[in-house]
Coordinates of C-alpha atoms in Angstrom, one line a residue:
X5 CA 26.1 -20.2 20.8
X6 CA 23.4 -22.5 22.1
X7 CA 22.8 -20.6 25.2
X8 CA 22.6 -17.4 23.1
X9 CA 20.1 -18.9 20.8
X10 CA 18.0 -20.1 23.7
X11 CA 18.2 -16.6 25.3
X12 CA 17.1 -14.9 21.9
X13 CA 14.0 -17.3 21.9
X14 CA 13.1 -16.6 25.4
X15 CA 13.5 -12.8 25.1
X16 CA 11.3 -12.9 21.9
X17 CA 8.6 -14.8 23.9
X18 CA 8.9 -12.3 26.8
X19 CA 8.7 -9.3 24.6
X20 CA 5.3 -10.6 23.2
X21 CA 4.1 -11.5 26.6
X22 CA 4.9 -8.2 27.8
X23 CA 3.2 -6.4 24.8
X24 CA 0.3 -8.6 25.4
X25 CA 0.0 -7.5 29.0
X26 CA 0.2 -3.7 28.1
X27 CA -2.3 -3.9 25.5
X28 CA -5.0 -5.8 27.2
X29 CA -4.3 -4.6 30.8
X30 CA -2.6 -1.4 30.5
X31 CA 0.6 -0.1 32.2
X32 CA 1.2 2.6 34.9
X33 CA 4.6 3.9 35.8
X34 CA 4.5 6.9 38.2
X35 CA 2.5 9.6 36.4
X36 CA 2.7 8.0 33.0
X37 CA 0.3 5.5 31.8
X38 CA -0.6 3.5 28.8
X39 CA -4.4 2.6 28.8
X40 CA -5.6 -0.8 28.0
X41 CA -7.1 -1.2 24.5
X42 CA -10.5 -1.9 26.2
X43 CA -10.6 1.8 27.3
X44 CA -9.6 3.3 24.1
X45 CA -11.2 1.1 21.4
X46 CA -14.1 2.5 19.4
X47 CA -17.0 0.3 19.1
X48 CA -19.4 0.4 16.1
X49 CA -23.0 0.7 16.1
X50 CA -23.6 -3.1 16.0
X51 CA -21.8 -3.3 19.2
X52 CA -22.5 -0.3 21.2
X53 CA -26.1 0.3 20.0
X54 CA -27.3 3.5 18.8
X55 CA -28.9 4.7 15.5
X56 CA -28.1 4.8 11.8
X57 CA -29.7 7.2 9.5
X58 CA -29.7 7.4 5.6
X59 CA -30.2 10.8 4.1
X60 CA -31.2 11.6 0.6
X61 CA -30.4 14.8 -1.1
X62 CA -33.5 17.0 -1.8
X63 CA -31.9 17.8 -5.3
X64 CA -32.3 16.0 -8.5
X65 CA -28.7 15.6 -9.7
X66 CA -26.3 16.8 -6.9
X67 CA -22.7 17.0 -8.0
X68 CA -19.9 15.0 -6.3
X69 CA -18.3 18.1 -5.0
X70 CA -21.8 19.2 -3.4
X71 CA -22.1 15.6 -1.7
X72 CA -18.6 15.8 -0.4
X73 CA -19.4 19.2 0.9
X74 CA -22.5 17.9 2.7
X75 CA -20.6 15.0 4.1
X76 CA -17.9 17.1 5.5
X77 CA -20.5 19.5 7.1
X78 CA -22.2 16.5 8.8
X79 CA -18.9 15.3 10.1
X80 CA -18.1 18.7 11.5
X81 CA -21.6 18.8 13.2
X82 CA -21.2 15.3 14.6
X83 CA -17.6 16.5 16.0
X84 CA -19.2 19.5 17.5
X85 CA -21.7 17.3 19.4
X86 CA -19.0 15.1 20.7
X87 CA -20.2 12.1 18.6
X88 CA -16.6 11.0 17.9
X89 CA -17.4 7.3 17.3
X90 CA -19.9 8.2 14.6
X91 CA -19.2 7.6 10.9
X92 CA -20.7 9.3 7.8
X93 CA -20.3 7.9 4.4
X94 CA -21.6 8.7 0.9
X95 CA -23.8 5.9 -0.6
X96 CA -24.3 5.9 -4.4
X97 CA -24.7 9.4 -6.1
X98 CA -27.1 11.3 -3.7
X99 CA -27.3 9.5 -0.2
X100 CA -25.4 9.9 3.0
X101 CA -25.3 7.2 5.7
X102 CA -24.7 8.3 9.3
X103 CA -24.1 5.8 12.1
X104 CA -24.0 7.2 15.8
X105 CA -23.1 4.7 18.5
X106 CA -24.5 5.4 21.9
X107 CA -27.2 7.8 21.0
X108 CA -30.3 7.7 23.3
X109 CA -32.6 10.0 21.3
X110 CA -32.5 9.1 17.5
X111 CA -35.1 11.9 16.7
X112 CA -32.9 14.6 18.1
X113 CA -29.7 13.3 16.2
X114 CA -31.8 13.2 13.0
X115 CA -33.0 16.6 13.3
X116 CA -29.7 18.0 14.3
X117 CA -27.6 16.4 11.7
X118 CA -30.0 16.8 8.8
X119 CA -31.2 20.2 9.2
X120 CA -30.0 22.5 6.4
X121 CA -29.3 25.5 9.1
X122 CA -29.2 28.2 6.3
X123 CA -29.7 31.5 8.1
X124 CA -30.9 34.4 5.9
X125 CA -31.6 38.1 6.8
X126 CA -34.3 39.5 4.4
X127 CA -35.9 42.8 3.9
X128 CA -39.6 43.6 4.0
X129 CA -40.0 42.7 0.4
X130 CA -38.2 39.4 0.7
X131 CA -34.9 40.5 -0.8
X132 CA -31.8 38.9 0.6
X133 CA -29.4 40.9 2.6
X134 CA -27.0 38.6 4.0
X135 CA -27.0 34.8 4.9
X136 CA -25.1 32.4 7.1
X137 CA -22.5 31.8 4.4
X138 CA -21.1 35.1 5.6
X139 CA -21.1 34.2 9.3
X140 CA -17.6 33.6 10.7
X141 CA -18.7 33.0 14.2
X142 CA -21.9 31.9 16.2
X143 CA -22.3 31.4 19.8
X144 CA -25.2 31.0 22.4
X145 CA -25.7 33.9 24.9
X146 CA -28.0 34.6 27.7
X147 CA -29.3 38.3 27.8
X148 CA -32.0 40.1 29.7
X149 CA -34.4 39.2 27.0
X150 CA -33.6 35.6 27.1
X151 CA -31.4 33.2 25.3
X152 CA -30.1 34.5 21.8
X153 CA -27.6 33.3 19.2
X154 CA -24.8 36.0 18.5
X155 CA -23.3 36.2 15.1
X156 CA -20.3 37.8 13.6
X157 CA -20.1 38.4 9.9
X158 CA -17.0 38.4 7.6
X159 CA -15.9 41.7 5.7
X160 CA -18.5 41.1 2.9
X161 CA -21.2 40.2 5.3
X162 CA -20.5 43.3 7.6
X163 CA -20.7 45.6 4.5
X164 CA -24.0 44.1 3.3
X165 CA -25.6 44.0 6.7
X166 CA -24.7 47.7 7.3
X167 CA -26.2 48.6 3.9
X168 CA -29.4 46.6 4.8
X169 CA -29.9 48.1 8.2
X170 CA -29.4 51.5 6.7
X171 CA -31.8 50.9 4.0
X172 CA -34.4 49.5 6.2
X173 CA -34.1 51.7 9.1
X174 CA -37.3 51.8 11.1
X175 CA -38.6 48.6 9.3
X176 CA -38.5 45.0 9.8
X177 CA -35.7 42.7 8.9
X178 CA -36.8 39.0 8.9
X179 CA -34.6 36.3 9.9
X180 CA -35.1 33.2 8.3
X181 CA -33.9 29.6 9.3
X182 CA -34.2 27.1 6.5
X183 CA -37.0 29.3 4.7
X184 CA -39.0 29.8 8.0
X185 CA -39.4 33.0 9.6
X186 CA -38.0 32.8 13.3
X187 CA -37.5 36.4 14.1
X188 CA -38.8 39.7 12.7
X189 CA -37.1 42.6 14.5
X190 CA -37.3 46.1 13.9
X191 CA -34.1 48.0 12.8
X192 CA -33.4 50.8 15.5
X193 CA -30.2 51.8 14.0
X194 CA -27.6 51.2 11.4
X195 CA -25.4 48.3 12.4
X196 CA -22.1 48.5 10.8
X197 CA -19.9 46.5 13.4
X198 CA -20.7 42.9 11.7
X199 CA -22.7 41.7 14.6
X200 CA -26.3 40.4 15.0
X201 CA -28.4 38.3 17.3
X202 CA -31.1 35.7 16.9
X203 CA -33.7 36.0 19.5
X204 CA -36.6 33.7 20.3
X205 CA -34.6 30.7 21.6
X206 CA -36.6 28.7 24.3
X207 CA -33.5 27.5 26.3
X208 CA -29.8 27.5 26.3
X209 CA -29.6 24.2 24.7
X210 CA -31.6 25.3 21.6
X211 CA -29.5 28.2 21.4
X212 CA -26.2 26.4 21.5
X213 CA -27.4 23.7 18.9
X214 CA -28.4 26.5 16.3
X215 CA -25.1 28.4 16.9
X216 CA -23.1 25.1 16.3
X217 CA -25.1 24.3 13.1
X218 CA -24.7 27.9 11.8
X219 CA -21.0 27.8 12.7
X220 CA -20.4 24.4 10.9
X221 CA -22.0 25.9 7.9
X222 CA -25.2 25.4 5.8
X223 CA -25.8 22.2 3.9
X224 CA -25.9 23.0 0.1
X225 CA -29.2 21.2 -0.1
X226 CA -31.9 19.8 2.2
X227 CA -31.6 16.3 3.3
X228 CA -34.6 14.0 3.6
X229 CA -34.5 10.9 5.8
X230 CA -35.4 7.8 3.9
X231 CA -34.3 5.2 6.4
X232 CA -33.5 5.2 10.2
X233 CA -33.2 2.6 12.8
X234 CA -32.3 2.3 16.5
X235 CA -30.3 -0.6 17.7
X236 CA -30.4 -1.4 21.5
X237 CA -27.0 -1.6 23.3
X238 CA -28.2 -5.1 24.7
X239 CA -28.4 -6.6 21.4
X240 CA -24.9 -5.2 20.6
X241 CA -23.5 -6.6 23.7
X242 CA -24.8 -10.0 23.2
X243 CA -23.5 -10.1 19.6
X244 CA -20.3 -9.0 20.8
X245 CA -19.9 -11.7 23.4
X246 CA -21.1 -14.4 21.3
X247 CA -18.8 -13.4 18.4
X248 CA -15.9 -12.8 20.7
X249 CA -16.4 -16.2 22.3
X250 CA -16.6 -17.8 18.8
X251 CA -13.3 -16.1 18.0
X252 CA -11.4 -17.4 21.1
X253 CA -12.7 -20.9 20.4
X254 CA -11.6 -20.7 16.9
X255 CA -8.2 -19.3 17.6
X256 CA -7.6 -22.0 20.3
X257 CA -8.6 -24.7 17.8
X258 CA -6.0 -23.3 15.5
X259 CA -3.4 -23.3 18.2
X260 CA -4.2 -27.0 18.8
X261 CA -4.2 -27.9 15.1
X262 CA -0.8 -26.3 14.6
X263 CA 0.9 -28.1 17.6
X264 CA -0.7 -31.5 16.7
X265 CA 0.4 -31.5 13.0
X266 CA 3.4 -29.3 12.9
X267 CA 4.6 -29.7 16.6
X268 CA 7.5 -27.6 17.4
X269 CA 7.2 -25.3 14.4
X270 CA 3.5 -25.2 15.1
X271 CA 4.3 -24.1 18.6
X272 CA 6.4 -21.3 17.2
X273 CA 3.6 -20.3 14.9
X274 CA 1.2 -20.1 17.8
X275 CA 3.5 -17.7 19.5
X276 CA 3.8 -15.7 16.5
X277 CA -0.1 -15.7 16.2
X278 CA -0.1 -14.2 19.6
X279 CA 2.2 -11.5 18.3
X280 CA -0.2 -11.0 15.6
X281 CA -3.2 -10.5 17.7
X282 CA -1.3 -8.0 20.0
X283 CA -0.3 -6.0 17.1
X284 CA -3.5 -5.9 15.3
X285 CA -5.6 -5.2 18.5
X286 CA -3.2 -2.3 19.3
X287 CA -3.6 -0.8 15.8
X288 CA -7.4 -1.0 15.9
X289 CA -7.4 0.4 19.4
X290 CA -5.0 3.1 19.5
X291 CA -5.4 4.3 16.0
X292 CA -9.2 4.7 16.8
X293 CA -10.4 2.5 14.0
X294 CA -14.1 1.7 14.6
X295 CA -14.6 -2.0 15.6
X296 CA -17.8 -3.7 14.2
X297 CA -18.9 -7.2 14.2
X298 CA -17.8 -7.7 10.6
X299 CA -14.5 -6.1 11.7
X300 CA -14.1 -8.9 14.4
X301 CA -14.8 -11.5 11.5
X302 CA -12.0 -9.8 9.5
X303 CA -9.5 -10.2 12.5
X304 CA -10.3 -13.9 12.7
X305 CA -10.3 -14.3 8.9
X306 CA -6.7 -12.7 8.8
X307 CA -5.5 -14.7 11.8
X308 CA -6.3 -17.7 9.5
X309 CA -4.4 -16.2 6.7
X310 CA -1.4 -15.9 9.1
X311 CA -1.7 -19.6 10.0
X312 CA -2.0 -20.4 6.2
X313 CA 1.3 -18.7 5.4
X314 CA 3.0 -20.7 8.2
X315 CA 1.4 -24.1 6.9
X316 CA 2.9 -23.2 3.5
X317 CA 6.3 -22.7 5.1
X318 CA 6.2 -25.7 7.2
X319 CA 5.0 -28.0 4.5
X320 CA 8.2 -26.9 2.5
X321 CA 10.3 -27.4 5.5
X322 CA 9.2 -31.0 6.1
X323 CA 9.8 -31.8 2.2
X324 CA 13.4 -30.3 2.6
X325 CA 14.0 -32.2 5.8
X326 CA 12.9 -35.6 3.9
X327 CA 15.4 -34.7 1.1
X328 CA 18.4 -34.9 3.7
X329 CA 19.1 -31.2 4.3
X330 CA 20.1 -29.9 7.7
X331 CA 17.6 -27.9 9.9
X332 CA 18.9 -24.6 9.0
X333 CA 19.2 -25.3 5.3
X334 CA 15.7 -26.8 5.4
X335 CA 14.3 -23.9 7.1
X336 CA 15.8 -21.3 4.8
X337 CA 14.8 -23.1 1.7
X338 CA 11.3 -23.6 3.2
X339 CA 10.8 -20.0 3.8
X340 CA 12.3 -19.0 0.4
X341 CA 10.3 -21.6 -1.6
X342 CA 7.0 -20.5 0.1
X343 CA 7.5 -16.8 0.0
X344 CA 6.2 -16.3 -3.5
X345 CA 3.0 -18.1 -2.8
X346 CA 2.4 -16.4 0.4
X347 CA 2.8 -12.9 -1.1
X348 CA 0.5 -13.8 -4.1
X349 CA -2.2 -15.0 -1.7
X350 CA -1.9 -11.9 0.6
X351 CA -1.8 -9.4 -2.2
X352 CA -4.9 -10.8 -3.7
X353 CA -6.6 -10.6 -0.5
X354 CA -5.3 -6.9 0.2
X355 CA -6.7 -5.9 -3.1
X356 CA -10.1 -7.4 -2.3
X357 CA -10.0 -5.5 1.0
X358 CA -9.0 -2.2 -0.5
X359 CA -12.0 -2.4 -3.1
X360 CA -14.2 -3.0 0.0
X361 CA -12.9 -0.2 1.9
X362 CA -13.5 2.3 -1.0
X363 CA -16.9 0.9 -2.3
X364 CA -18.4 -0.6 0.9
X365 CA -20.4 1.2 3.4
X366 CA -21.3 0.9 7.1
X367 CA -20.2 -2.3 8.7
X368 CA -18.6 -3.5 5.4
X369 CA -15.8 -0.8 5.9
X370 CA -15.1 -2.1 9.4
X371 CA -14.6 -5.6 8.0
X372 CA -12.3 -4.2 5.1
X373 CA -10.2 -2.3 7.6
X374 CA -9.4 -5.2 9.9
X375 CA -8.9 -7.6 7.1
X376 CA -6.5 -5.4 5.1
X377 CA -4.5 -4.4 8.3
X378 CA -4.7 -7.9 9.6
X379 CA -3.2 -9.3 6.3
X380 CA -0.3 -6.8 6.5
X381 CA 0.3 -7.7 10.0
X382 CA -0.1 -11.5 9.5
X383 CA 2.5 -11.3 6.7
X384 CA 4.9 -9.6 9.0
X385 CA 4.5 -12.0 11.9
X386 CA 4.5 -15.0 9.6
X387 CA 7.8 -14.1 7.8
X388 CA 9.5 -12.2 10.5
X389 CA 8.5 -13.3 14.0
X390 CA 8.0 -16.9 13.0
X391 CA 11.5 -17.1 11.4
X392 CA 13.2 -15.4 14.2
X393 CA 11.7 -17.6 16.8
X394 CA 12.1 -20.8 14.6
X395 CA 15.9 -19.8 13.8
X396 CA 16.6 -19.3 17.5
X397 CA 15.1 -22.5 18.7
X398 CA 16.8 -24.6 16.0
X399 CA 20.2 -23.0 16.7
X400 CA 19.9 -24.2 20.4
X401 CA 20.5 -27.8 19.1
X402 CA 18.1 -29.2 21.5
X403 CA 15.5 -30.3 19.0
X404 CA 17.4 -32.3 16.3
X405 CA 14.9 -35.3 15.9
X406 CA 12.9 -35.0 12.9
X407 CA 9.8 -35.8 14.7
X408 CA 9.9 -32.4 16.3
X409 CA 9.2 -30.9 12.8
X410 CA 6.5 -33.4 11.8
X411 CA 8.4 -36.4 10.8
X412 CA 7.0 -39.8 11.3
X413 CA 10.2 -41.7 12.1
X414 CA 13.1 -40.9 14.7
X415 CA 16.1 -39.6 12.9
X416 CA 18.4 -36.8 14.2
X417 CA 19.4 -34.0 11.6
X418 CA 22.2 -31.6 12.1
X419 CA 21.1 -27.9 13.0

């Protein structure tokens, strides 16, 4: 029984150590591999550098549906430009905040994201023939006349465009982008195949950009930039290093505090805290949750909450031991009596995290994410991992002296 319990304790420690190695250093077995978290983690604007932009709808009272539609289109445009680390959120009733880590040219990003990108084909008298809302595909092409954007219309757009080219045969049909005339070709024949081209692109990049914007869809209204700021990567790197250093020092001090005041249970809590760090960092990294400076603060804060749960449990454990109970009975009573207080404190913190998650913006969301996930993970490690390891070490029968559990006088108790 004693050997089996010791084996369980050692296996638990080895599993945590192995998981730590995989998460922070990666693992390769033949052709299969698990990348380290450093290679997959998404860094926020404050860590990686980049630009944040706040747009305001150029409409008096946009509806919530219109704002959500604009937000979705902006996210689509960001994905099309491979800005996978970017975030876009609604602020208030008519503003959208966009954060793009790693961007070198803020002005280009501002113009690309915020352009309404509404394509309209109009007759000589200004009447609308068909718009970009009837476009199902758009792509850049190089022809003998230069770079163009090729368009394909849906069934309704095909019919309207055929009627328009038939009506204005031999006349000009203007192609407008956000109300500005960009091309004014003469109709040579009726076009009933649902295809059209936009000429006048200066290079392939401009043609690709316009095609992506049209394909993503036109914004329901124009967006005005009311605030933008570029953050250099050096500032983010320096902030990340100093925050990480502070976090490591803080956690090491917590390790030391637990061992000094709670001895053997404190050591077990430290091992469980390592498990907490591994699980939380793995979730943040592999689930592609954007890590920000406030997010790191959330991790450290929830680590403190994990230790706080263990302190409540161990304080109860010491009380039960003083009353003369056996180690196993004292431990069971300690976990049982402290459980309600641990649940209450965690639930209230989770509620605060959820409120911040839904109502906060920018870096606040990063803090809310890591805090909420961290609290859930810390509850699991404090109740499950700590209990498993402590039960295993008590059942070995090697640590019967009450001083191993924070007692001041030498007294052996039964396991």
